[in-house]
CSV table of C-alpha atoms in Angstrom, one decimal:
chain,number,residue,atom,x,y,z
A,1,MET,CA,123.4,65.0,208.8
A,2,GLN,CA,122.9,68.6,208.4
A,3,ARG,CA,119.8,68.8,210.4
A,4,GLY,CA,121.8,68.6,213.6
A,5,THR,CA,123.3,72.0,213.0
A,6,TYR,CA,120.0,73.6,213.8
A,7,GLY,CA,119.7,72.1,217.3
A,8,MET,CA,116.0,71.7,216.8
A,9,PRO,CA,114.5,68.4,215.6
A,10,PRO,CA,112.0,69.0,212.8
A,11,ALA,CA,109.1,67.5,214.5
A,12,ASN,CA,106.6,68.9,212.1
A,13,SER,CA,106.5,66.5,209.2
A,14,PRO,CA,103.2,67.6,207.6
A,15,PRO,CA,104.8,70.6,205.9
A,16,LEU,CA,107.1,68.1,204.2
A,17,HIS,CA,104.2,66.2,202.9
A,18,HIS,CA,102.5,69.2,201.3
A,19,PRO,CA,105.3,71.4,200.1
A,20,VAL,CA,103.7,74.8,199.4
A,21,PRO,CA,106.1,77.3,198.0
A,22,GLN,CA,105.4,80.6,199.8
A,23,HIS,CA,107.1,82.9,197.3
A,24,ILE,CA,105.6,83.2,193.9
A,25,SER,CA,108.5,84.2,191.7
A,26,GLN,CA,111.0,81.6,192.9
A,27,VAL,CA,113.9,80.0,191.4
A,28,PRO,CA,112.5,78.4,188.2
A,29,ASN,CA,113.1,74.7,187.9
A,30,LEU,CA,115.3,75.2,184.9
A,31,ARG,CA,118.0,76.8,186.9
A,32,SER,CA,120.2,75.6,189.7
A,33,PRO,CA,119.1,76.6,193.2
A,34,PRO,CA,120.5,79.8,194.7
A,35,PRO,CA,124.1,79.3,195.8
A,36,PRO,CA,124.1,80.9,199.3
A,37,ALA,CA,121.7,78.3,200.6
A,38,SER,CA,124.2,75.5,200.9
A,39,GLN,CA,121.8,73.4,202.9
A,40,ASN,CA,120.0,72.5,199.6
A,41,GLY,CA,122.4,69.7,198.9
A,42,GLY,CA,121.9,68.1,202.2
A,43,TYR,CA,118.1,68.3,202.0
A,44,GLY,CA,118.1,67.1,198.4
A,45,GLN,CA,119.7,63.9,199.5
A,46,GLN,CA,117.4,63.4,202.3
A,47,SER,CA,114.1,64.0,200.7
A,48,PRO,CA,114.0,60.9,198.4
A,49,PRO,CA,114.7,58.5,201.2
A,50,GLN,CA,111.8,59.9,203.1
A,51,GLY,CA,109.5,58.5,200.4
A,52,GLN,CA,108.7,62.0,199.1
A,53,GLN,CA,106.6,61.8,196.0
A,54,ALA,CA,107.0,65.5,195.4
A,55,GLN,CA,107.5,66.7,191.8
A,56,ASN,CA,111.1,67.5,192.3
A,57,PRO,CA,113.4,67.7,195.3
A,58,TYR,CA,113.4,71.5,195.2
A,59,MET,CA,109.7,71.7,196.2
A,60,ALA,CA,110.4,69.3,199.1
A,61,GLN,CA,113.3,71.5,200.2
A,62,PHE,CA,111.3,74.6,200.1
A,63,GLY,CA,108.6,73.1,202.1
A,64,GLY,CA,111.2,71.8,204.5
A,65,PHE,CA,113.2,74.9,205.5
A,66,MET,CA,110.9,77.7,204.6
A,67,THR,CA,110.1,78.2,208.2
A,68,ASP,CA,113.7,78.9,208.9
A,69,PRO,CA,114.6,82.6,208.9
A,70,THR,CA,118.3,82.0,207.9
A,71,ALA,CA,117.3,80.0,204.9
A,72,GLN,CA,114.7,82.6,204.0
A,73,MET,CA,117.4,85.3,204.1
A,74,GLY,CA,119.6,83.2,202.0
A,75,LEU,CA,116.9,82.7,199.5
A,76,GLN,CA,116.2,86.4,199.4
A,77,MET,CA,119.9,87.1,198.7
A,78,GLY,CA,119.9,84.5,196.0
A,79,GLN,CA,116.9,86.0,194.4
A,80,SER,CA,118.2,89.5,194.5
A,81,ALA,CA,121.6,88.4,193.1
A,82,MET,CA,120.0,86.7,190.2
A,83,LYS,CA,117.8,89.7,189.5
A,84,VAL,CA,120.9,91.9,189.5
A,85,GLY,CA,122.6,89.5,187.2
A,86,GLN,CA,119.6,89.4,184.8
A,87,ASP,CA,119.5,93.2,184.7
A,88,TYR,CA,123.2,93.4,184.0
A,89,VAL,CA,123.0,90.9,181.2
A,90,GLU,CA,120.0,92.7,179.7
A,91,GLN,CA,121.7,96.0,179.8
A,92,ASN,CA,124.8,94.8,178.2
A,93,PHE,CA,122.9,92.8,175.6
A,94,ASN,CA,120.8,95.9,174.7
A,95,ARG,CA,124.0,97.7,174.2
A,96,TYR,CA,125.2,95.3,171.6
A,97,VAL,CA,122.0,94.3,169.9
A,98,ASN,CA,119.4,97.0,169.4
A,99,VAL,CA,116.4,94.9,170.3
A,100,SER,CA,113.8,97.5,169.5
A,101,ALA,CA,115.2,98.0,166.1
A,102,LEU,CA,115.1,94.3,165.5
A,103,LYS,CA,111.4,94.1,166.4
A,104,HIS,CA,110.7,96.2,163.4
A,105,TYR,CA,112.0,93.5,161.1
A,106,PHE,CA,109.8,90.8,162.5
A,107,ASN,CA,106.6,92.8,162.1
A,108,VAL,CA,105.3,90.7,159.2
A,109,SER,CA,102.1,89.3,158.0
A,110,ASN,CA,101.1,86.3,155.9
A,111,SER,CA,100.3,88.2,152.8
A,112,TYR,CA,103.6,90.1,153.1
A,113,VAL,CA,105.5,86.8,153.4
A,114,THR,CA,103.9,85.2,150.3
A,115,HIS,CA,104.3,88.4,148.3
A,116,LYS,CA,107.9,88.8,149.2
A,117,LEU,CA,108.8,85.2,148.4
A,118,LEU,CA,107.3,85.6,145.0
A,119,LEU,CA,109.2,88.8,144.7
A,120,VAL,CA,112.5,87.2,145.5
A,121,LEU,CA,112.0,84.4,143.0
A,122,PHE,CA,110.5,86.6,140.2
A,123,PRO,CA,111.5,90.2,140.6
A,124,TRP,CA,111.4,91.4,137.1
A,125,ARG,CA,107.8,92.6,136.9
A,126,HIS,CA,107.7,94.5,140.1
A,127,ARG,CA,107.5,98.2,139.5
A,128,PRO,CA,108.1,100.5,142.4
A,129,TRP,CA,111.0,99.4,144.5
A,130,SER,CA,111.3,102.3,146.9
A,131,ARG,CA,110.4,101.9,150.5
A,132,GLN,CA,107.5,104.0,151.7
A,133,GLN,CA,108.1,106.4,154.5
A,134,THR,CA,105.7,107.4,157.2
A,135,HIS,CA,104.8,111.0,157.2
A,136,SER,CA,102.8,110.7,160.4
A,137,SER,CA,105.7,110.4,162.7
A,138,ASP,CA,107.0,113.7,164.0
A,139,PRO,CA,110.0,115.2,162.2
A,140,SER,CA,111.9,115.4,165.5
A,141,ALA,CA,112.0,111.7,165.9
A,142,ARG,CA,114.8,110.4,163.7
A,143,GLY,CA,114.4,111.8,160.3
A,144,THR,CA,112.9,109.1,158.1
A,145,GLU,CA,110.9,106.3,159.5
A,146,PHE,CA,110.2,103.6,157.1
A,147,LEU,CA,107.0,101.6,157.1
A,148,PRO,CA,107.2,98.2,158.8
A,149,PRO,CA,107.1,95.1,156.5
A,150,ARG,CA,103.5,94.5,157.3
A,151,GLU,CA,102.5,97.5,155.2
A,152,ASP,CA,105.2,97.8,152.7
A,153,VAL,CA,106.3,95.0,150.4
A,154,ASN,CA,109.6,96.7,149.7
A,155,SER,CA,110.7,96.8,153.3
A,156,PRO,CA,113.2,94.2,154.3
A,157,ASP,CA,112.5,91.8,157.1
A,158,MET,CA,114.4,89.2,159.0
A,159,TYR,CA,111.6,86.7,159.3
A,160,ILE,CA,112.1,85.3,155.9
A,161,PRO,CA,115.9,85.0,156.1
A,162,LEU,CA,115.7,83.4,159.5
A,163,MET,CA,113.1,80.8,158.4
A,164,ALA,CA,114.9,80.2,155.1
A,165,PHE,CA,118.1,79.6,157.0
A,166,VAL,CA,116.5,77.0,159.3
A,167,THR,CA,114.7,75.4,156.3
A,168,TYR,CA,118.0,75.2,154.4
A,169,VAL,CA,119.7,73.3,157.3
A,170,LEU,CA,116.7,70.9,157.7
A,171,LEU,CA,116.4,70.4,153.9
A,172,THR,CA,120.0,69.4,153.3
A,173,THR,CA,119.8,67.1,156.2
A,174,LEU,CA,116.6,65.6,154.9
A,175,ILE,CA,118.0,65.0,151.5
A,176,ALA,CA,121.1,63.4,153.0
A,177,GLY,CA,118.8,61.3,155.0
A,178,LEU,CA,116.8,60.3,151.9
A,179,ASN,CA,120.0,59.2,150.4
A,180,GLY,CA,120.7,56.9,153.3
A,181,LYS,CA,123.6,59.0,154.5
A,182,PHE,CA,122.2,60.6,157.5
A,183,GLU,CA,124.3,61.1,160.5
A,184,PRO,CA,123.2,63.2,163.5
A,185,GLN,CA,126.3,65.3,163.2
A,186,LEU,CA,125.2,66.3,159.7
A,187,LEU,CA,122.7,68.7,161.3
A,188,GLY,CA,125.4,70.4,163.2
A,189,MET,CA,127.8,70.5,160.2
A,190,THR,CA,125.2,72.1,158.0
A,191,PHE,CA,124.3,74.6,160.6
A,192,SER,CA,127.9,75.5,161.1
A,193,ASN,CA,128.5,75.8,157.4
A,194,ALA,CA,125.6,78.1,156.9
A,195,SER,CA,126.6,80.1,159.9
A,196,VAL,CA,130.1,80.4,158.5
A,197,VAL,CA,128.6,81.8,155.3
A,198,ILE,CA,126.6,84.2,157.3
A,199,VAL,CA,129.6,85.3,159.3
A,200,LEU,CA,131.6,85.9,156.2
A,201,GLU,CA,128.8,87.8,154.6
A,202,LEU,CA,128.6,90.0,157.7
A,203,LEU,CA,132.3,90.5,157.4
A,204,VAL,CA,131.9,91.7,153.8
A,205,LEU,CA,129.1,93.9,154.8
A,206,TRP,CA,131.0,95.3,157.7
A,207,LEU,CA,134.0,96.0,155.6
A,208,GLY,CA,131.8,97.6,153.0
A,209,ARG,CA,130.2,99.8,155.6
A,210,TYR,CA,133.6,100.8,157.0
A,211,PHE,CA,135.0,101.7,153.6
A,212,LEU,CA,131.9,103.4,152.3
A,213,ASN,CA,131.0,105.3,155.4
A,214,ILE,CA,127.5,104.0,155.7
A,215,SER,CA,126.8,105.3,159.1
A,216,SER,CA,123.3,104.8,160.3
A,217,GLU,CA,122.5,101.8,162.4
A,218,SER,CA,119.4,100.7,160.6
A,219,GLN,CA,121.2,100.5,157.3
A,220,ILE,CA,123.5,97.8,158.5
A,221,TYR,CA,120.5,95.8,159.7
A,222,ASP,CA,118.9,96.3,156.3
A,223,LEU,CA,122.0,94.9,154.7
A,224,VAL,CA,122.0,91.9,157.0
A,225,ALA,CA,118.4,91.3,156.2
A,226,TYR,CA,118.9,91.5,152.5
A,227,SER,CA,121.8,89.1,152.7
A,228,GLY,CA,119.6,86.4,154.0
A,229,TYR,CA,117.3,86.4,151.0
A,230,LYS,CA,119.7,84.2,149.1
A,231,PHE,CA,118.7,81.3,151.2
A,232,VAL,CA,115.3,81.3,149.5
A,233,GLY,CA,117.0,80.8,146.1
A,234,VAL,CA,119.3,78.2,147.5
A,235,ILE,CA,116.4,76.2,149.0
A,236,VAL,CA,114.6,76.2,145.7
A,237,THR,CA,117.7,75.1,143.8
A,238,ILE,CA,118.4,72.3,146.2
A,239,ALA,CA,114.8,71.1,146.3
A,240,VAL,CA,114.4,71.1,142.5
A,241,ALA,CA,117.8,69.5,141.9
A,242,ALA,CA,117.2,66.8,144.5
A,243,SER,CA,113.8,65.9,143.3
A,244,ILE,CA,115.0,65.6,139.7
A,245,ASN,CA,118.5,64.2,140.2
A,246,ARG,CA,117.2,61.7,142.7
A,247,GLY,CA,119.3,63.3,145.4
A,248,LYS,CA,122.7,63.0,143.8
A,249,GLY,CA,123.6,66.5,144.5
A,250,THR,CA,123.3,69.7,142.6
A,251,GLY,CA,124.8,68.5,139.4
A,252,GLY,CA,123.6,68.2,135.9
A,253,TRP,CA,121.7,70.6,133.7
A,254,VAL,CA,118.6,71.0,135.7
A,255,GLY,CA,120.4,71.7,138.9
A,256,TRP,CA,122.7,74.4,137.6
A,257,GLY,CA,120.0,75.8,135.4
A,258,VAL,CA,117.8,76.4,138.4
A,259,PHE,CA,120.8,77.7,140.3
A,260,ALA,CA,121.6,80.2,137.5
A,261,TYR,CA,118.0,81.4,137.5
A,262,THR,CA,117.7,81.9,141.2
A,263,PHE,CA,121.1,83.6,141.2
A,264,MET,CA,120.0,86.1,138.6
A,265,ALA,CA,116.7,86.7,140.4
A,266,ASN,CA,118.5,87.2,143.6
A,267,ALA,CA,121.0,89.5,142.1
A,268,PHE,CA,118.3,91.6,140.4
A,269,PHE,CA,116.3,91.8,143.6
A,270,LEU,CA,119.3,92.9,145.6
A,271,LEU,CA,120.4,95.5,143.0
A,272,ARG,CA,117.0,97.1,142.9
A,273,SER,CA,116.5,97.0,146.6
A,274,LEU,CA,119.9,98.1,147.7
A,275,LYS,CA,119.9,100.9,145.2
A,276,TYR,CA,117.7,102.8,147.6
A,277,VAL,CA,119.6,101.8,150.7
A,278,LEU,CA,123.1,102.7,149.5
A,279,LEU,CA,122.4,105.5,147.1
A,280,PRO,CA,119.6,107.7,148.4
A,281,SER,CA,119.5,110.3,145.7
A,282,ASP,CA,116.1,111.9,145.0
A,283,ASN,CA,114.2,111.7,148.2
A,284,ALA,CA,111.9,114.4,149.4
A,285,PRO,CA,113.8,117.7,149.9
A,286,GLY,CA,114.3,118.9,153.3
A,287,ASN,CA,114.6,115.4,154.7
A,288,PRO,CA,117.1,115.8,157.6
A,289,GLY,CA,117.8,112.1,158.0
A,290,VAL,CA,119.4,111.5,154.6
A,291,GLN,CA,123.0,112.6,154.1
A,292,ILE,CA,124.3,113.9,150.9
A,293,ILE,CA,126.9,111.6,149.4
A,294,ALA,CA,129.8,112.9,147.5
A,295,ARG,CA,130.3,112.1,143.9
A,296,GLY,CA,133.4,109.9,144.4
A,297,GLN,CA,131.6,108.0,147.1
A,298,ARG,CA,128.6,107.5,144.8
A,299,SER,CA,130.6,105.8,142.2
A,300,ARG,CA,132.4,103.7,144.9
A,301,ARG,CA,129.2,102.7,146.4
A,302,THR,CA,127.8,101.7,143.0
A,303,GLN,CA,130.8,99.6,142.3
A,304,PHE,CA,130.5,98.0,145.7
A,305,LEU,CA,126.8,97.3,145.0
A,306,PHE,CA,127.5,95.6,141.7
A,307,VAL,CA,130.4,93.5,143.0
A,308,TYR,CA,128.4,92.6,146.0
A,309,SER,CA,125.2,91.7,144.2
A,310,TYR,CA,126.9,89.6,141.6
A,311,VAL,CA,130.3,88.2,142.6
A,312,VAL,CA,129.8,87.9,146.3
A,313,GLN,CA,126.3,86.4,146.1
A,314,PHE,CA,127.5,84.0,143.4
A,315,ALA,CA,130.3,82.7,145.5
A,316,PHE,CA,128.1,82.3,148.5
A,317,MET,CA,125.2,80.7,146.8
A,318,TRP,CA,127.5,78.3,145.0
A,319,TRP,CA,129.1,77.4,148.3
A,320,LEU,CA,125.8,76.7,149.9
A,321,THR,CA,124.4,74.6,147.0
A,322,ALA,CA,127.5,72.7,146.1
A,323,LEU,CA,127.7,70.9,149.4
A,324,ASN,CA,126.4,67.6,148.1
A,325,PHE,CA,126.9,65.2,150.9
A,326,THR,CA,127.6,62.2,148.8
A,327,THR,CA,131.2,63.1,148.8
A,328,GLY,CA,131.2,65.4,151.8
A,329,VAL,CA,130.4,63.1,154.6
A,330,PRO,CA,132.9,60.3,153.9
A,331,GLY,CA,135.6,62.9,153.5
A,332,LYS,CA,134.8,64.5,156.9
A,333,ALA,CA,134.6,61.1,158.5
A,334,LYS,CA,138.0,60.2,157.3
A,335,SER,CA,139.6,63.4,158.6
A,336,GLY,CA,139.7,61.9,162.0
A,337,ARG,CA,137.2,64.0,163.9
B,1,MET,CA,140.6,70.3,163.1
B,2,ALA,CA,139.3,70.4,159.6
B,3,SER,CA,141.5,72.8,157.8
B,4,LEU,CA,140.9,72.4,154.2
B,5,PHE,CA,137.4,73.8,153.7
B,6,PHE,CA,136.1,75.2,156.9
B,7,PRO,CA,132.5,74.4,157.3
B,8,ASN,CA,132.7,74.7,161.0
B,9,PHE,CA,133.6,77.4,163.5
B,10,GLY,CA,137.0,76.0,164.4
B,11,GLY,CA,138.2,76.3,160.9
B,12,LEU,CA,136.8,79.8,160.6
B,13,PHE,CA,138.5,80.7,163.8
B,14,GLN,CA,141.8,79.4,162.7
B,15,ALA,CA,141.6,81.1,159.3
B,16,SER,CA,140.7,84.4,160.8
B,17,ILE,CA,143.5,84.2,163.4
B,18,LEU,CA,145.9,83.5,160.5
B,19,VAL,CA,144.7,86.5,158.6
B,20,VAL,CA,144.9,88.8,161.6
B,21,ASN,CA,148.4,87.5,162.3
B,22,ALA,CA,149.3,88.4,158.7
B,23,ILE,CA,148.1,92.0,159.3
B,24,ALA,CA,149.7,92.3,162.7
B,25,ILE,CA,153.2,91.3,161.7
B,26,LEU,CA,153.5,94.0,159.0
B,27,SER,CA,156.4,96.0,160.1
B,28,GLU,CA,155.8,99.7,160.3
B,29,ASP,CA,159.1,101.2,159.4
B,30,ARG,CA,160.5,98.5,157.2
B,31,PHE,CA,157.5,97.9,155.0
B,32,LEU,CA,154.6,100.2,155.4
B,33,ALA,CA,156.7,103.4,155.3
B,34,ARG,CA,158.5,102.1,152.2
B,35,ILE,CA,155.3,101.8,150.2
B,36,GLY,CA,153.8,104.9,151.5
B,37,TRP,CA,151.3,103.4,153.9
B,38,GLY,CA,152.8,104.5,157.1
B,39,THR,CA,150.8,106.3,159.7
B,40,SER,CA,153.1,109.1,160.1
B,41,GLN,CA,152.9,110.1,156.5
B,42,GLN,CA,149.3,110.9,156.6
B,43,SER,CA,148.9,114.3,158.4
B,44,GLU,CA,152.4,115.5,157.8
B,45,PRO,CA,151.9,118.6,155.7
B,46,SER,CA,148.9,120.0,157.7
B,47,PHE,CA,149.8,120.1,161.3
B,48,GLY,CA,147.7,123.0,162.4
B,49,GLY,CA,144.6,122.3,160.5
B,50,GLY,CA,144.0,118.7,161.5
B,51,MET,CA,142.5,118.0,158.1
B,52,GLN,CA,143.3,114.4,157.5
B,53,ASP,CA,142.1,112.7,154.4
B,54,ASN,CA,140.0,110.3,156.4
B,55,THR,CA,137.5,109.1,153.9
B,56,SER,CA,139.4,107.7,151.0
B,57,VAL,CA,139.8,104.0,150.8
B,58,LYS,CA,143.6,104.2,151.1
B,59,ALA,CA,143.4,106.3,154.3
B,60,LYS,CA,140.8,104.0,155.8
B,61,MET,CA,142.9,101.0,154.9
B,62,ILE,CA,145.9,102.6,156.6
B,63,ASN,CA,143.8,103.3,159.7
B,64,LEU,CA,142.5,99.8,159.7
B,65,ILE,CA,145.9,98.2,159.5
B,66,SER,CA,147.4,100.4,162.2
B,67,SER,CA,144.5,99.9,164.5
B,68,VAL,CA,144.6,96.2,164.1
B,69,ARG,CA,148.3,96.2,164.8
B,70,THR,CA,148.0,98.3,167.9
B,71,LEU,CA,144.9,96.6,169.3
B,72,MET,CA,145.4,93.0,168.5
B,73,ARG,CA,149.1,92.5,169.3
B,74,ILE,CA,148.6,91.3,172.8
B,75,PRO,CA,145.4,89.3,172.4
B,76,LEU,CA,146.9,87.6,169.4
B,77,ILE,CA,149.7,86.3,171.6
B,78,PHE,CA,147.1,84.5,173.8
B,79,LEU,CA,145.0,83.3,170.8
B,80,ASN,CA,148.0,81.9,169.1
B,81,LEU,CA,149.1,80.1,172.2
B,82,LEU,CA,145.6,78.7,172.5
B,83,ILE,CA,145.8,77.4,169.0
B,84,ILE,CA,149.3,75.9,169.4
B,85,VAL,CA,148.2,74.1,172.6
B,86,TRP,CA,145.1,72.8,170.9
B,87,ALA,CA,147.0,71.6,167.9
B,88,ILE,CA,149.6,69.9,170.0
B,89,ALA,CA,147.1,68.2,172.2
B,90,PHE,CA,144.4,67.3,169.7
B,91,GLY,CA,146.2,67.0,166.4
């Protein structure tokens, strides 16, 4: 018994009955207790036999040895170690993912979301495609600052692509479930499949950025955001095809017709939107944030834009919609996983 | 691991390792120099100016290939070992 190491019998049992944590920001219950305090294991085994009806063994432990200075020091060390670890992780995470730039993409409103969804599915009547820039920000900040999605319909956001991605995973699983072919691993498979599509698209975008010298950081986030809009078309295709085909996959005239329509809408939307991202040509003069692009690069970027909008999106959208699980699931089950 | 059509990360990982292997084993002097993609043939005429043609697609491709080869040789050994052990153990 570990209590013998203290040489002092714990004669005060009332603190054990009312465990009151004396530190506010303690180890949260989701995480394991701090490692230096190795007496936790011993106390954790002892507290249930004592008939403790505390919420969890940790509270009983804290009430038990809080009065001990060694344990308090151990707890302090654990807390400071965890705080240092958290700061380290946050710092490194902020180095890889620019969190403040990402916040700009989630600054959306309801009217923006509905307007943008209609725009993705029916982009042909929309007239001005250029993003509006804020003239109120000081010119010394970063050059051009674009308006957030809340105020500008043409601004890309990451809320719609993220929600569309999740909806796509849930929708395909739902349709498979309505077919009677639901397995719990279907959720994971669809998620990994869509993630593979996203990773490949990011690879295409990264290669395109490398070969075309698209330098600024926000532009790559714009491209990533625009690449997620195809999920909206894919969802519409799958939903319509499933409701008409009685869930037999995306076959038949209706399915591929809707697919062709959403593919053309998506391609047009991307062409119009990315024209201003990749080929900034006639902005306001004296704008320091926009680089002048050489003529050869312009043509190369235009080619990339066309190939990207049509071929790449076609391949990816087809991959996403053609995964009808009537033939997919038995095949995977037979492959011995 | 599912290897035909990779709707999971394991297949993607294997396919990407295969592609990077293919880039890494391109021999510098036997192949790349023969077709004019060697790294020593880039800044040959202009030694004092340092003006490399760094922005054309071909130059960037050459840079990409040479950097993949120099950087990924050693990690590729370990990654290939990992895949070999995985394939032997789990089929």
